[in-house]
Amino acid sequence: MASHPLAGLLGKLNHVAIATPDLKKSSDFYKNLGAKVSEAVPQKEHGVYTVFVELPNSKIELLHPFGEKSPIQAFLNKNKDGGMHHICIEVRDINEAVSAVKDKGIRTLGEKPKIGAHGKPVMFLHPKDCGGVLFELEQE
Amino acid sequence: MASHPLAGLLGKLNHVAIATPDLKKSSDFYKNLGAKVSEAVPQKEHGVYTVFVELPNSKIELLHPFGEKSPIQAFLNKNKDGGMHHICIEVRDINEAVSAVKDKGIRTLGEKPKIGAHGKPVMFLHPKDCGGVLFELEQE
């Protein structure tokens, strides 16, 4: 079954992350369109607040800076209204996936996977090696 | 069942669109990661070539300029490496959805839905009214 998409490295689109300068306003935007929207959760170790918007097949993750050195502050300085920040794709085994992408010449941001907002190991890939897109790989 | 996500306006995440200056290189990037990647299709009436990357639950749409007045050329001038361009969400009825978003004060790009790359009616929403994100609504 080598042609099945799951046979490849890329699994489900877990979420699209959107950085926002106003978490309440952004949460209300999606609530107002009838979506199920979570409460804001501070992710101290990641320097962000996260809010999840549930869609029938995937999620939107809203990100807002937490603390002084948030990794999304520079993005918001450039994109004052907010905007799409990254795409998260599921992989079966994060260590195998990291090894595979490195073999293909794709750089990772950091050496080892970290525990992400869902409590699962994640790794970000270098946008310069991914067509200008910041990809997060998350273990299923 | 008013709390069910499908009861709201927003349906499935149909695709995330990524603009690219090099369609072959971007297609190869996803093929190289084991994804099923379509051939490039010129969409003359939209001024783009499209390539679809299948994920188990959604799609990535690669966009590359077609012709002299492509609507994505300005985006690529600003984002030389390419990047995330828009998010497409499914709605049950495009006319009802357009009417509903206008009632909520969200501007649309154009007055009437057009036929999109999938042959279904679509409408884009103004990023200034959507937290800096370009949303495409597509009828299921």
JSON list of N, CA and C in Angstrom, two decimals, chain A residues 5-6 8-13 16 18 29-30 32-35 54-58 60 81-87 89 101 104 106 128-133 135, chain B residues 5-6 8-13 16 18 29-30 32-35 54-58 60 81-87 89 101 104 106 128-133 135:
[
{"chain": "A", "resi": 5, "resn": "PRO", "atom": "N", "xyz": [-1.53, 7.79, 1.27]},
{"chain": "A", "resi": 5, "resn": "PRO", "atom": "CA", "xyz": [-0.86, 8.96, 1.85]},
{"chain": "A", "resi": 5, "resn": "PRO", "atom": "C", "xyz": [-0.24, 8.68, 3.22]},
{"chain": "A", "resi": 6, "resn": "LEU", "atom": "N", "xyz": [-0.87, 7.79, 4.01]},
{"chain": "A", "resi": 6, "resn": "LEU", "atom": "CA", "xyz": [-0.32, 7.50, 5.33]},
{"chain": "A", "resi": 6, "resn": "LEU", "atom": "C", "xyz": [1.00, 6.77, 5.27]},
{"chain": "A", "resi": 8, "resn": "GLY", "atom": "N", "xyz": [3.42, 7.83, 3.65]},
{"chain": "A", "resi": 8, "resn": "GLY", "atom": "CA", "xyz": [4.45, 8.86, 3.64]},
{"chain": "A", "resi": 8, "resn": "GLY", "atom": "C", "xyz": [4.70, 9.40, 5.02]},
{"chain": "A", "resi": 9, "resn": "LEU", "atom": "N", "xyz": [5.56, 10.36, 5.08]},
{"chain": "A", "resi": 9, "resn": "LEU", "atom": "CA", "xyz": [5.91, 10.94, 6.37]},
{"chain": "A", "resi": 9, "resn": "LEU", "atom": "C", "xyz": [4.79, 11.82, 6.91]},
{"chain": "A", "resi": 10, "resn": "LEU", "atom": "N", "xyz": [4.05, 12.47, 5.99]},
{"chain": "A", "resi": 10, "resn": "LEU", "atom": "CA", "xyz": [3.06, 13.47, 6.38]},
{"chain": "A", "resi": 10, "resn": "LEU", "atom": "C", "xyz": [1.71, 12.84, 6.70]},
{"chain": "A", "resi": 11, "resn": "GLY", "atom": "N", "xyz": [1.25, 13.02, 7.92]},
{"chain": "A", "resi": 11, "resn": "GLY", "atom": "CA", "xyz": [-0.06, 12.54, 8.32]},
{"chain": "A", "resi": 11, "resn": "GLY", "atom": "C", "xyz": [-1.09, 13.65, 8.24]},
{"chain": "A", "resi": 12, "resn": "LYS", "atom": "N", "xyz": [-2.02, 13.65, 9.19]},
{"chain": "A", "resi": 12, "resn": "LYS", "atom": "CA", "xyz": [-3.11, 14.62, 9.18]},
{"chain": "A", "resi": 12, "resn": "LYS", "atom": "C", "xyz": [-2.62, 16.05, 9.40]},
{"chain": "A", "resi": 13, "resn": "LEU", "atom": "N", "xyz": [-3.38, 16.98, 8.83]},
{"chain": "A", "resi": 13, "resn": "LEU", "atom": "CA", "xyz": [-3.17, 18.39, 9.13]},
{"chain": "A", "resi": 13, "resn": "LEU", "atom": "C", "xyz": [-3.80, 18.62, 10.51]},
{"chain": "A", "resi": 16, "resn": "VAL", "atom": "N", "xyz": [-3.84, 24.71, 11.81]},
{"chain": "A", "resi": 16, "resn": "VAL", "atom": "CA", "xyz": [-3.20, 25.90, 11.24]},
{"chain": "A", "resi": 16, "resn": "VAL", "atom": "C", "xyz": [-3.14, 26.90, 12.37]},
{"chain": "A", "resi": 18, "resn": "ILE", "atom": "N", "xyz": [-2.60, 30.64, 13.90]},
{"chain": "A", "resi": 18, "resn": "ILE", "atom": "CA", "xyz": [-2.78, 32.05, 13.54]},
{"chain": "A", "resi": 18, "resn": "ILE", "atom": "C", "xyz": [-2.37, 32.90, 14.73]},
{"chain": "A", "resi": 29, "resn": "PHE", "atom": "N", "xyz": [-14.39, 36.30, 17.01]},
{"chain": "A", "resi": 29, "resn": "PHE", "atom": "CA", "xyz": [-14.60, 36.18, 15.56]},
{"chain": "A", "resi": 29, "resn": "PHE", "atom": "C", "xyz": [-15.09, 34.77, 15.20]},
{"chain": "A", "resi": 30, "resn": "TYR", "atom": "N", "xyz": [-14.39, 33.76, 15.74]},
{"chain": "A", "resi": 30, "resn": "TYR", "atom": "CA", "xyz": [-14.76, 32.37, 15.39]},
{"chain": "A", "resi": 30, "resn": "TYR", "atom": "C", "xyz": [-16.03, 31.93, 16.12]},
{"chain": "A", "resi": 32, "resn": "ASN", "atom": "N", "xyz": [-18.46, 33.82, 16.85]},
{"chain": "A", "resi": 32, "resn": "ASN", "atom": "CA", "xyz": [-19.52, 34.54, 16.13]},
{"chain": "A", "resi": 32, "resn": "ASN", "atom": "C", "xyz": [-19.92, 33.81, 14.84]},
{"chain": "A", "resi": 33, "resn": "LEU", "atom": "N", "xyz": [-19.00, 32.99, 14.32]},
{"chain": "A", "resi": 33, "resn": "LEU", "atom": "CA", "xyz": [-19.30, 32.20, 13.12]},
{"chain": "A", "resi": 33, "resn": "LEU", "atom": "C", "xyz": [-19.77, 30.79, 13.50]},
{"chain": "A", "resi": 34, "resn": "GLY", "atom": "N", "xyz": [-20.03, 30.59, 14.79]},
{"chain": "A", "resi": 34, "resn": "GLY", "atom": "CA", "xyz": [-20.64, 29.34, 15.23]},
{"chain": "A", "resi": 34, "resn": "GLY", "atom": "C", "xyz": [-19.67, 28.22, 15.56]},
{"chain": "A", "resi": 35, "resn": "ALA", "atom": "N", "xyz": [-18.36, 28.52, 15.59]},
{"chain": "A", "resi": 35, "resn": "ALA", "atom": "CA", "xyz": [-17.38, 27.46, 15.87]},
{"chain": "A", "resi": 35, "resn": "ALA", "atom": "C", "xyz": [-17.25, 27.23, 17.37]},
{"chain": "A", "resi": 54, "resn": "GLU", "atom": "N", "xyz": [-12.33, 24.50, 16.92]},
{"chain": "A", "resi": 54, "resn": "GLU", "atom": "CA", "xyz": [-12.57, 23.17, 16.34]},
{"chain": "A", "resi": 54, "resn": "GLU", "atom": "C", "xyz": [-13.31, 23.28, 15.01]},
{"chain": "A", "resi": 55, "resn": "LEU", "atom": "N", "xyz": [-12.76, 22.66, 14.00]},
{"chain": "A", "resi": 55, "resn": "LEU", "atom": "CA", "xyz": [-13.47, 22.48, 12.74]},
{"chain": "A", "resi": 55, "resn": "LEU", "atom": "C", "xyz": [-13.77, 20.98, 12.63]},
{"chain": "A", "resi": 56, "resn": "PRO", "atom": "N", "xyz": [-14.70, 20.57, 11.77]},
{"chain": "A", "resi": 56, "resn": "PRO", "atom": "CA", "xyz": [-15.08, 19.15, 11.74]},
{"chain": "A", "resi": 56, "resn": "PRO", "atom": "C", "xyz": [-13.91, 18.20, 11.47]},
{"chain": "A", "resi": 57, "resn": "ASN", "atom": "N", "xyz": [-12.90, 18.63, 10.73]},
{"chain": "A", "resi": 57, "resn": "ASN", "atom": "CA", "xyz": [-11.79, 17.73, 10.36]},
{"chain": "A", "resi": 57, "resn": "ASN", "atom": "C", "xyz": [-10.43, 18.18, 10.83]},
{"chain": "A", "resi": 58, "resn": "SER", "atom": "N", "xyz": [-10.33, 19.37, 11.44]},
{"chain": "A", "resi": 58, "resn": "SER", "atom": "CA", "xyz": [-9.03, 19.89, 11.83]},
{"chain": "A", "resi": 58, "resn": "SER", "atom": "C", "xyz": [-9.24, 21.02, 12.85]},
{"chain": "A", "resi": 60, "resn": "ILE", "atom": "N", "xyz": [-8.02, 25.23, 14.15]},
{"chain": "A", "resi": 60, "resn": "ILE", "atom": "CA", "xyz": [-7.24, 26.46, 14.05]},
{"chain": "A", "resi": 60, "resn": "ILE", "atom": "C", "xyz": [-6.72, 26.73, 15.46]},
{"chain": "A", "resi": 81, "resn": "ASP", "atom": "N", "xyz": [-1.81, 43.14, 12.23]},
{"chain": "A", "resi": 81, "resn": "ASP", "atom": "CA", "xyz": [-3.19, 42.63, 12.35]},
{"chain": "A", "resi": 81, "resn": "ASP", "atom": "C", "xyz": [-3.22, 41.15, 12.73]},
{"chain": "A", "resi": 82, "resn": "GLY", "atom": "N", "xyz": [-2.04, 40.52, 12.78]},
{"chain": "A", "resi": 82, "resn": "GLY", "atom": "CA", "xyz": [-1.97, 39.08, 12.96]},
{"chain": "A", "resi": 82, "resn": "GLY", "atom": "C", "xyz": [-1.92, 38.39, 11.60]},
{"chain": "A", "resi": 83, "resn": "GLY", "atom": "N", "xyz": [-1.88, 37.06, 11.62]},
{"chain": "A", "resi": 83, "resn": "GLY", "atom": "CA", "xyz": [-1.83, 36.32, 10.36]},
{"chain": "A", "resi": 83, "resn": "GLY", "atom": "C", "xyz": [-1.44, 34.88, 10.58]},
{"chain": "A", "resi": 84, "resn": "MET", "atom": "N", "xyz": [-1.38, 34.13, 9.48]},
{"chain": "A", "resi": 84, "resn": "MET", "atom": "CA", "xyz": [-1.05, 32.70, 9.55]},
{"chain": "A", "resi": 84, "resn": "MET", "atom": "C", "xyz": [0.41, 32.54, 9.97]},
{"chain": "A", "resi": 85, "resn": "HIS", "atom": "N", "xyz": [0.64, 31.76, 11.00]},
{"chain": "A", "resi": 85, "resn": "HIS", "atom": "CA", "xyz": [1.99, 31.62, 11.56]},
{"chain": "A", "resi": 85, "resn": "HIS", "atom": "C", "xyz": [2.66, 30.30, 11.19]},
{"chain": "A", "resi": 86, "resn": "HIS", "atom": "N", "xyz": [1.96, 29.18, 11.33]},
{"chain": "A", "resi": 86, "resn": "HIS", "atom": "CA", "xyz": [2.54, 27.89, 10.95]},
{"chain": "A", "resi": 86, "resn": "HIS", "atom": "C", "xyz": [1.45, 26.86, 10.68]},
{"chain": "A", "resi": 87, "resn": "ILE", "atom": "N", "xyz": [1.88, 25.73, 10.10]},
{"chain": "A", "resi": 87, "resn": "ILE", "atom": "CA", "xyz": [0.99, 24.60, 9.84]},
{"chain": "A", "resi": 87, "resn": "ILE", "atom": "C", "xyz": [1.55, 23.40, 10.59]},
{"chain": "A", "resi": 89, "resn": "ILE", "atom": "N", "xyz": [1.55, 19.36, 11.10]},
{"chain": "A", "resi": 89, "resn": "ILE", "atom": "CA", "xyz": [1.24, 18.09, 10.45]},
{"chain": "A", "resi": 89, "resn": "ILE", "atom": "C", "xyz": [1.63, 16.96, 11.40]},
{"chain": "A", "resi": 101, "resn": "VAL", "atom": "N", "xyz": [13.63, 13.93, 7.73]},
{"chain": "A", "resi": 101, "resn": "VAL", "atom": "CA", "xyz": [13.70, 15.26, 7.10]},
{"chain": "A", "resi": 101, "resn": "VAL", "atom": "C", "xyz": [15.15, 15.75, 7.05]},
{"chain": "A", "resi": 104, "resn": "LYS", "atom": "N", "xyz": [16.91, 14.49, 4.17]},
{"chain": "A", "resi": 104, "resn": "LYS", "atom": "CA", "xyz": [16.50, 15.15, 2.93]},
{"chain": "A", "resi": 104, "resn": "LYS", "atom": "C", "xyz": [17.04, 16.58, 2.85]},
{"chain": "A", "resi": 106, "resn": "ILE", "atom": "N", "xyz": [16.53, 19.03, 5.03]},
{"chain": "A", "resi": 106, "resn": "ILE", "atom": "CA", "xyz": [15.65, 20.03, 5.64]},
{"chain": "A", "resi": 106, "resn": "ILE", "atom": "C", "xyz": [16.13, 20.28, 7.06]},
{"chain": "A", "resi": 128, "resn": "LYS", "atom": "N", "xyz": [13.01, 28.29, 5.43]},
{"chain": "A", "resi": 128, "resn": "LYS", "atom": "CA", "xyz": [13.84, 28.46, 4.22]},
{"chain": "A", "resi": 128, "resn": "LYS", "atom": "C", "xyz": [13.97, 27.16, 3.44]},
{"chain": "A", "resi": 129, "resn": "ASP", "atom": "N", "xyz": [13.78, 26.05, 4.13]},
{"chain": "A", "resi": 129, "resn": "ASP", "atom": "CA", "xyz": [13.88, 24.73, 3.48]},
{"chain": "A", "resi": 129, "resn": "ASP", "atom": "C", "xyz": [12.51, 24.15, 3.12]},
{"chain": "A", "resi": 130, "resn": "CYS", "atom": "N", "xyz": [11.44, 24.94, 3.41]},
{"chain": "A", "resi": 130, "resn": "CYS", "atom": "CA", "xyz": [10.06, 24.45, 3.22]},
{"chain": "A", "resi": 130, "resn": "CYS", "atom": "C", "xyz": [9.22, 25.46, 2.45]},
{"chain": "A", "resi": 131, "resn": "GLY", "atom": "N", "xyz": [9.81, 26.09, 1.45]},
{"chain": "A", "resi": 131, "resn": "GLY", "atom": "CA", "xyz": [9.03, 27.00, 0.60]},
{"chain": "A", "resi": 131, "resn": "GLY", "atom": "C", "xyz": [8.45, 28.19, 1.35]},
{"chain": "A", "resi": 132, "resn": "GLY", "atom": "N", "xyz": [9.17, 28.68, 2.36]},
{"chain": "A", "resi": 132, "resn": "GLY", "atom": "CA", "xyz": [8.73, 29.88, 3.07]},
{"chain": "A", "resi": 132, "resn": "GLY", "atom": "C", "xyz": [7.69, 29.62, 4.13]},
{"chain": "A", "resi": 133, "resn": "VAL", "atom": "N", "xyz": [7.38, 28.34, 4.37]},
{"chain": "A", "resi": 133, "resn": "VAL", "atom": "CA", "xyz": [6.34, 27.99, 5.34]},
{"chain": "A", "resi": 133, "resn": "VAL", "atom": "C", "xyz": [6.97, 27.38, 6.60]},
{"chain": "A", "resi": 135, "resn": "PHE", "atom": "N", "xyz": [6.69, 24.84, 9.26]},
{"chain": "A", "resi": 135, "resn": "PHE", "atom": "CA", "xyz": [5.97, 23.60, 9.55]},
{"chain": "A", "resi": 135, "resn": "PHE", "atom": "C", "xyz": [6.33, 23.11, 10.94]},
{"chain": "B", "resi": 5, "resn": "PRO", "atom": "N", "xyz": [-20.29, 21.65, 16.03]},
{"chain": "B", "resi": 5, "resn": "PRO", "atom": "CA", "xyz": [-19.58, 22.58, 15.14]},
{"chain": "B", "resi": 5, "resn": "PRO", "atom": "C", "xyz": [-20.24, 22.72, 13.76]},
{"chain": "B", "resi": 6, "resn": "LEU", "atom": "N", "xyz": [-20.86, 21.64, 13.28]},
{"chain": "B", "resi": 6, "resn": "LEU", "atom": "CA", "xyz": [-21.48, 21.71, 11.96]},
{"chain": "B", "resi": 6, "resn": "LEU", "atom": "C", "xyz": [-22.71, 22.61, 11.95]},
{"chain": "B", "resi": 8, "resn": "GLY", "atom": "N", "xyz": [-22.67, 25.53, 13.02]},
{"chain": "B", "resi": 8, "resn": "GLY", "atom": "CA", "xyz": [-22.19, 26.87, 12.72]},
{"chain": "B", "resi": 8, "resn": "GLY", "atom": "C", "xyz": [-21.94, 27.06, 11.23]},
{"chain": "B", "resi": 9, "resn": "LEU", "atom": "N", "xyz": [-21.45, 28.21, 10.92]},
{"chain": "B", "resi": 9, "resn": "LEU", "atom": "CA", "xyz": [-21.21, 28.54, 9.51]},
{"chain": "B", "resi": 9, "resn": "LEU", "atom": "C", "xyz": [-19.99, 27.79, 8.96]},
{"chain": "B", "resi": 10, "resn": "LEU", "atom": "N", "xyz": [-19.01, 27.56, 9.84]},
{"chain": "B", "resi": 10, "resn": "LEU", "atom": "CA", "xyz": [-17.72, 27.02, 9.38]},
{"chain": "B", "resi": 10, "resn": "LEU", "atom": "C", "xyz": [-17.74, 25.50, 9.31]},
{"chain": "B", "resi": 11, "resn": "GLY", "atom": "N", "xyz": [-17.51, 24.95, 8.13]},
{"chain": "B", "resi": 11, "resn": "GLY", "atom": "CA", "xyz": [-17.42, 23.51, 7.95]},
{"chain": "B", "resi": 11, "resn": "GLY", "atom": "C", "xyz": [-15.96, 23.06, 7.96]},
{"chain": "B", "resi": 12, "resn": "LYS", "atom": "N", "xyz": [-15.68, 22.07, 7.14]},
{"chain": "B", "resi": 12, "resn": "LYS", "atom": "CA", "xyz": [-14.33, 21.49, 7.11]},
{"chain": "B", "resi": 12, "resn": "LYS", "atom": "C", "xyz": [-13.27, 22.46, 6.60]},
{"chain": "B", "resi": 13, "resn": "LEU", "atom": "N", "xyz": [-12.05, 22.26, 7.07]},
{"chain": "B", "resi": 13, "resn": "LEU", "atom": "CA", "xyz": [-10.91, 22.98, 6.52]},
{"chain": "B", "resi": 13, "resn": "LEU", "atom": "C", "xyz": [-10.59, 22.28, 5.19]},
{"chain": "B", "resi": 16, "resn": "VAL", "atom": "N", "xyz": [-5.26, 24.54, 2.90]},
{"chain": "B", "resi": 16, "resn": "VAL", "atom": "CA", "xyz": [-4.40, 25.69, 3.18]},
{"chain": "B", "resi": 16, "resn": "VAL", "atom": "C", "xyz": [-3.66, 25.97, 1.89]},
{"chain": "B", "resi": 18, "resn": "ILE", "atom": "N", "xyz": [-0.72, 27.73, -0.31]},
{"chain": "B", "resi": 18, "resn": "ILE", "atom": "CA", "xyz": [0.66, 28.20, -0.19]},
{"chain": "B", "resi": 18, "resn": "ILE", "atom": "C", "xyz": [1.12, 28.72, -1.55]},
{"chain": "B", "resi": 29, "resn": "PHE", "atom": "N", "xyz": [9.09, 18.97, -3.05]},
{"chain": "B", "resi": 29, "resn": "PHE", "atom": "CA", "xyz": [9.25, 18.99, -1.59]},
{"chain": "B", "resi": 29, "resn": "PHE", "atom": "C", "xyz": [8.24, 18.03, -0.94]},
{"chain": "B", "resi": 30, "resn": "TYR", "atom": "N", "xyz": [6.97, 18.14, -1.36]},
{"chain": "B", "resi": 30, "resn": "TYR", "atom": "CA", "xyz": [5.92, 17.30, -0.76]},
{"chain": "B", "resi": 30, "resn": "TYR", "atom": "C", "xyz": [5.99, 15.85, -1.25]},
{"chain": "B", "resi": 32, "resn": "ASN", "atom": "N", "xyz": [8.66, 14.33, -2.02]},
{"chain": "B", "resi": 32, "resn": "ASN", "atom": "CA", "xyz": [9.83, 13.81, -1.32]},
{"chain": "B", "resi": 32, "resn": "ASN", "atom": "C", "xyz": [9.49, 13.37, 0.11]},
{"chain": "B", "resi": 33, "resn": "LEU", "atom": "N", "xyz": [8.42, 13.94, 0.67]},
{"chain": "B", "resi": 33, "resn": "LEU", "atom": "CA", "xyz": [7.96, 13.55, 2.01]},
{"chain": "B", "resi": 33, "resn": "LEU", "atom": "C", "xyz": [6.87, 12.49, 1.93]},
{"chain": "B", "resi": 34, "resn": "GLY", "atom": "N", "xyz": [6.65, 11.95, 0.72]},
{"chain": "B", "resi": 34, "resn": "GLY", "atom": "CA", "xyz": [5.75, 10.81, 0.58]},
{"chain": "B", "resi": 34, "resn": "GLY", "atom": "C", "xyz": [4.29, 11.17, 0.34]},
{"chain": "B", "resi": 35, "resn": "ALA", "atom": "N", "xyz": [3.98, 12.45, 0.12]},
{"chain": "B", "resi": 35, "resn": "ALA", "atom": "CA", "xyz": [2.59, 12.85, -0.09]},
{"chain": "B", "resi": 35, "resn": "ALA", "atom": "C", "xyz": [2.17, 12.60, -1.54]},
{"chain": "B", "resi": 54, "resn": "GLU", "atom": "N", "xyz": [-2.36, 15.97, -1.18]},
{"chain": "B", "resi": 54, "resn": "GLU", "atom": "CA", "xyz": [-3.37, 15.31, -0.34]},
{"chain": "B", "resi": 54, "resn": "GLU", "atom": "C", "xyz": [-2.80, 14.91, 1.01]},
{"chain": "B", "resi": 55, "resn": "LEU", "atom": "N", "xyz": [-3.49, 15.32, 2.06]},
{"chain": "B", "resi": 55, "resn": "LEU", "atom": "CA", "xyz": [-3.21, 14.83, 3.40]},
{"chain": "B", "resi": 55, "resn": "LEU", "atom": "C", "xyz": [-4.41, 13.97, 3.80]},
{"chain": "B", "resi": 56, "resn": "PRO", "atom": "N", "xyz": [-4.27, 13.12, 4.82]},
{"chain": "B", "resi": 56, "resn": "PRO", "atom": "CA", "xyz": [-5.38, 12.19, 5.12]},
{"chain": "B", "resi": 56, "resn": "PRO", "atom": "C", "xyz": [-6.71, 12.88, 5.43]},
{"chain": "B", "resi": 57, "resn": "ASN", "atom": "N", "xyz": [-6.67, 14.11, 5.97]},
{"chain": "B", "resi": 57, "resn": "ASN", "atom": "CA", "xyz": [-7.92, 14.78, 6.37]},
{"chain": "B", "resi": 57, "resn": "ASN", "atom": "C", "xyz": [-8.16, 16.11, 5.68]},
{"chain": "B", "resi": 58, "resn": "SER", "atom": "N", "xyz": [-7.21, 16.57, 4.86]},
{"chain": "B", "resi": 58, "resn": "SER", "atom": "CA", "xyz": [-7.34, 17.89, 4.24]},
{"chain": "B", "resi": 58, "resn": "SER", "atom": "C", "xyz": [-6.35, 17.99, 3.08]},
{"chain": "B", "resi": 60, "resn": "ILE", "atom": "N", "xyz": [-3.25, 20.60, 0.94]},
{"chain": "B", "resi": 60, "resn": "ILE", "atom": "CA", "xyz": [-2.47, 21.82, 0.75]},
{"chain": "B", "resi": 60, "resn": "ILE", "atom": "C", "xyz": [-2.60, 22.17, -0.73]},
{"chain": "B", "resi": 81, "resn": "ASP", "atom": "N", "xyz": [10.32, 33.86, -0.90]},
{"chain": "B", "resi": 81, "resn": "ASP", "atom": "CA", "xyz": [10.44, 32.40, -0.78]},
{"chain": "B", "resi": 81, "resn": "ASP", "atom": "C", "xyz": [9.09, 31.69, -0.90]},
{"chain": "B", "resi": 82, "resn": "GLY", "atom": "N", "xyz": [8.01, 32.49, -0.98]},
{"chain": "B", "resi": 82, "resn": "GLY", "atom": "CA", "xyz": [6.67, 31.92, -0.90]},
{"chain": "B", "resi": 82, "resn": "GLY", "atom": "C", "xyz": [6.18, 31.92, 0.52]},
{"chain": "B", "resi": 83, "resn": "GLY", "atom": "N", "xyz": [4.96, 31.42, 0.74]},
{"chain": "B", "resi": 83, "resn": "GLY", "atom": "CA", "xyz": [4.42, 31.36, 2.10]},
{"chain": "B", "resi": 83, "resn": "GLY", "atom": "C", "xyz": [2.94, 31.06, 2.09]},
{"chain": "B", "resi": 84, "resn": "MET", "atom": "N", "xyz": [2.37, 31.00, 3.28]},
{"chain": "B", "resi": 84, "resn": "MET", "atom": "CA", "xyz": [0.94, 30.70, 3.42]},
{"chain": "B", "resi": 84, "resn": "MET", "atom": "C", "xyz": [0.11, 31.87, 2.89]},
{"chain": "B", "resi": 85, "resn": "HIS", "atom": "N", "xyz": [-0.81, 31.59, 2.00]},
{"chain": "B", "resi": 85, "resn": "HIS", "atom": "CA", "xyz": [-1.57, 32.64, 1.32]},
{"chain": "B", "resi": 85, "resn": "HIS", "atom": "C", "xyz": [-3.00, 32.75, 1.83]},
{"chain": "B", "resi": 86, "resn": "HIS", "atom": "N", "xyz": [-3.72, 31.65, 1.95]},
{"chain": "B", "resi": 86, "resn": "HIS", "atom": "CA", "xyz": [-5.08, 31.70, 2.49]},
{"chain": "B", "resi": 86, "resn": "HIS", "atom": "C", "xyz": [-5.50, 30.34, 3.05]},
{"chain": "B", "resi": 87, "resn": "ILE", "atom": "N", "xyz": [-6.64, 30.37, 3.76]},
{"chain": "B", "resi": 87, "resn": "ILE", "atom": "CA", "xyz": [-7.24, 29.15, 4.32]},
{"chain": "B", "resi": 87, "resn": "ILE", "atom": "C", "xyz": [-8.63, 29.03, 3.73]},
{"chain": "B", "resi": 89, "resn": "ILE", "atom": "N", "xyz": [-12.31, 27.28, 3.91]},
{"chain": "B", "resi": 89, "resn": "ILE", "atom": "CA", "xyz": [-13.24, 26.59, 4.80]},
{"chain": "B", "resi": 89, "resn": "ILE", "atom": "C", "xyz": [-14.52, 26.30, 4.02]},
{"chain": "B", "resi": 101, "resn": "VAL", "atom": "N", "xyz": [-22.02, 36.46, 6.82]},
{"chain": "B", "resi": 101, "resn": "VAL", "atom": "CA", "xyz": [-20.79, 37.17, 7.21]},
{"chain": "B", "resi": 101, "resn": "VAL", "atom": "C", "xyz": [-20.96, 38.68, 7.01]},
{"chain": "B", "resi": 104, "resn": "LYS", "atom": "N", "xyz": [-22.54, 40.23, 9.85]},
{"chain": "B", "resi": 104, "resn": "LYS", "atom": "CA", "xyz": [-21.65, 40.35, 11.00]},
{"chain": "B", "resi": 104, "resn": "LYS", "atom": "C", "xyz": [-20.59, 41.44, 10.78]},
{"chain": "B", "resi": 106, "resn": "ILE", "atom": "N", "xyz": [-18.41, 41.61, 8.28]},
{"chain": "B", "resi": 106, "resn": "ILE", "atom": "CA", "xyz": [-17.19, 41.12, 7.62]},
{"chain": "B", "resi": 106, "resn": "ILE", "atom": "C", "xyz": [-17.33, 41.40, 6.12]},
{"chain": "B", "resi": 128, "resn": "LYS", "atom": "N", "xyz": [-8.63, 42.20, 6.68]},
{"chain": "B", "resi": 128, "resn": "LYS", "atom": "CA", "xyz": [-8.71, 43.22, 7.75]},
{"chain": "B", "resi": 128, "resn": "LYS", "atom": "C", "xyz": [-9.86, 42.92, 8.73]},
{"chain": "B", "resi": 129, "resn": "ASP", "atom": "N", "xyz": [-10.86, 42.18, 8.26]},
{"chain": "B", "resi": 129, "resn": "ASP", "atom": "CA", "xyz": [-12.00, 41.84, 9.12]},
{"chain": "B", "resi": 129, "resn": "ASP", "atom": "C", "xyz": [-11.88, 40.44, 9.70]},
{"chain": "B", "resi": 130, "resn": "CYS", "atom": "N", "xyz": [-10.75, 39.75, 9.41]},
{"chain": "B", "resi": 130, "resn": "CYS", "atom": "CA", "xyz": [-10.57, 38.34, 9.82]},
{"chain": "B", "resi": 130, "resn": "CYS", "atom": "C", "xyz": [-9.23, 38.13, 10.51]},
{"chain": "B", "resi": 131, "resn": "GLY", "atom": "N", "xyz": [-8.80, 39.09, 11.31]},
{"chain": "B", "resi": 131, "resn": "GLY", "atom": "CA", "xyz": [-7.55, 38.92, 12.07]},
{"chain": "B", "resi": 131, "resn": "GLY", "atom": "C", "xyz": [-6.32, 38.75, 11.20]},
{"chain": "B", "resi": 132, "resn": "GLY", "atom": "N", "xyz": [-6.30, 39.44, 10.05]},
{"chain": "B", "resi": 132, "resn": "GLY", "atom": "CA", "xyz": [-5.12, 39.41, 9.20]},
{"chain": "B", "resi": 132, "resn": "GLY", "atom": "C", "xyz": [-5.01, 38.19, 8.30]},
{"chain": "B", "resi": 133, "resn": "VAL", "atom": "N", "xyz": [-6.05, 37.33, 8.32]},
{"chain": "B", "resi": 133, "resn": "VAL", "atom": "CA", "xyz": [-6.02, 36.09, 7.54]},
{"chain": "B", "resi": 133, "resn": "VAL", "atom": "C", "xyz": [-6.98, 36.20, 6.34]},
{"chain": "B", "resi": 135, "resn": "PHE", "atom": "N", "xyz": [-9.43, 34.45, 4.21]},
{"chain": "B", "resi": 135, "resn": "PHE", "atom": "CA", "xyz": [-10.26, 33.25, 4.22]},
{"chain": "B", "resi": 135, "resn": "PHE", "atom": "C", "xyz": [-11.01, 33.12, 2.90]}
]
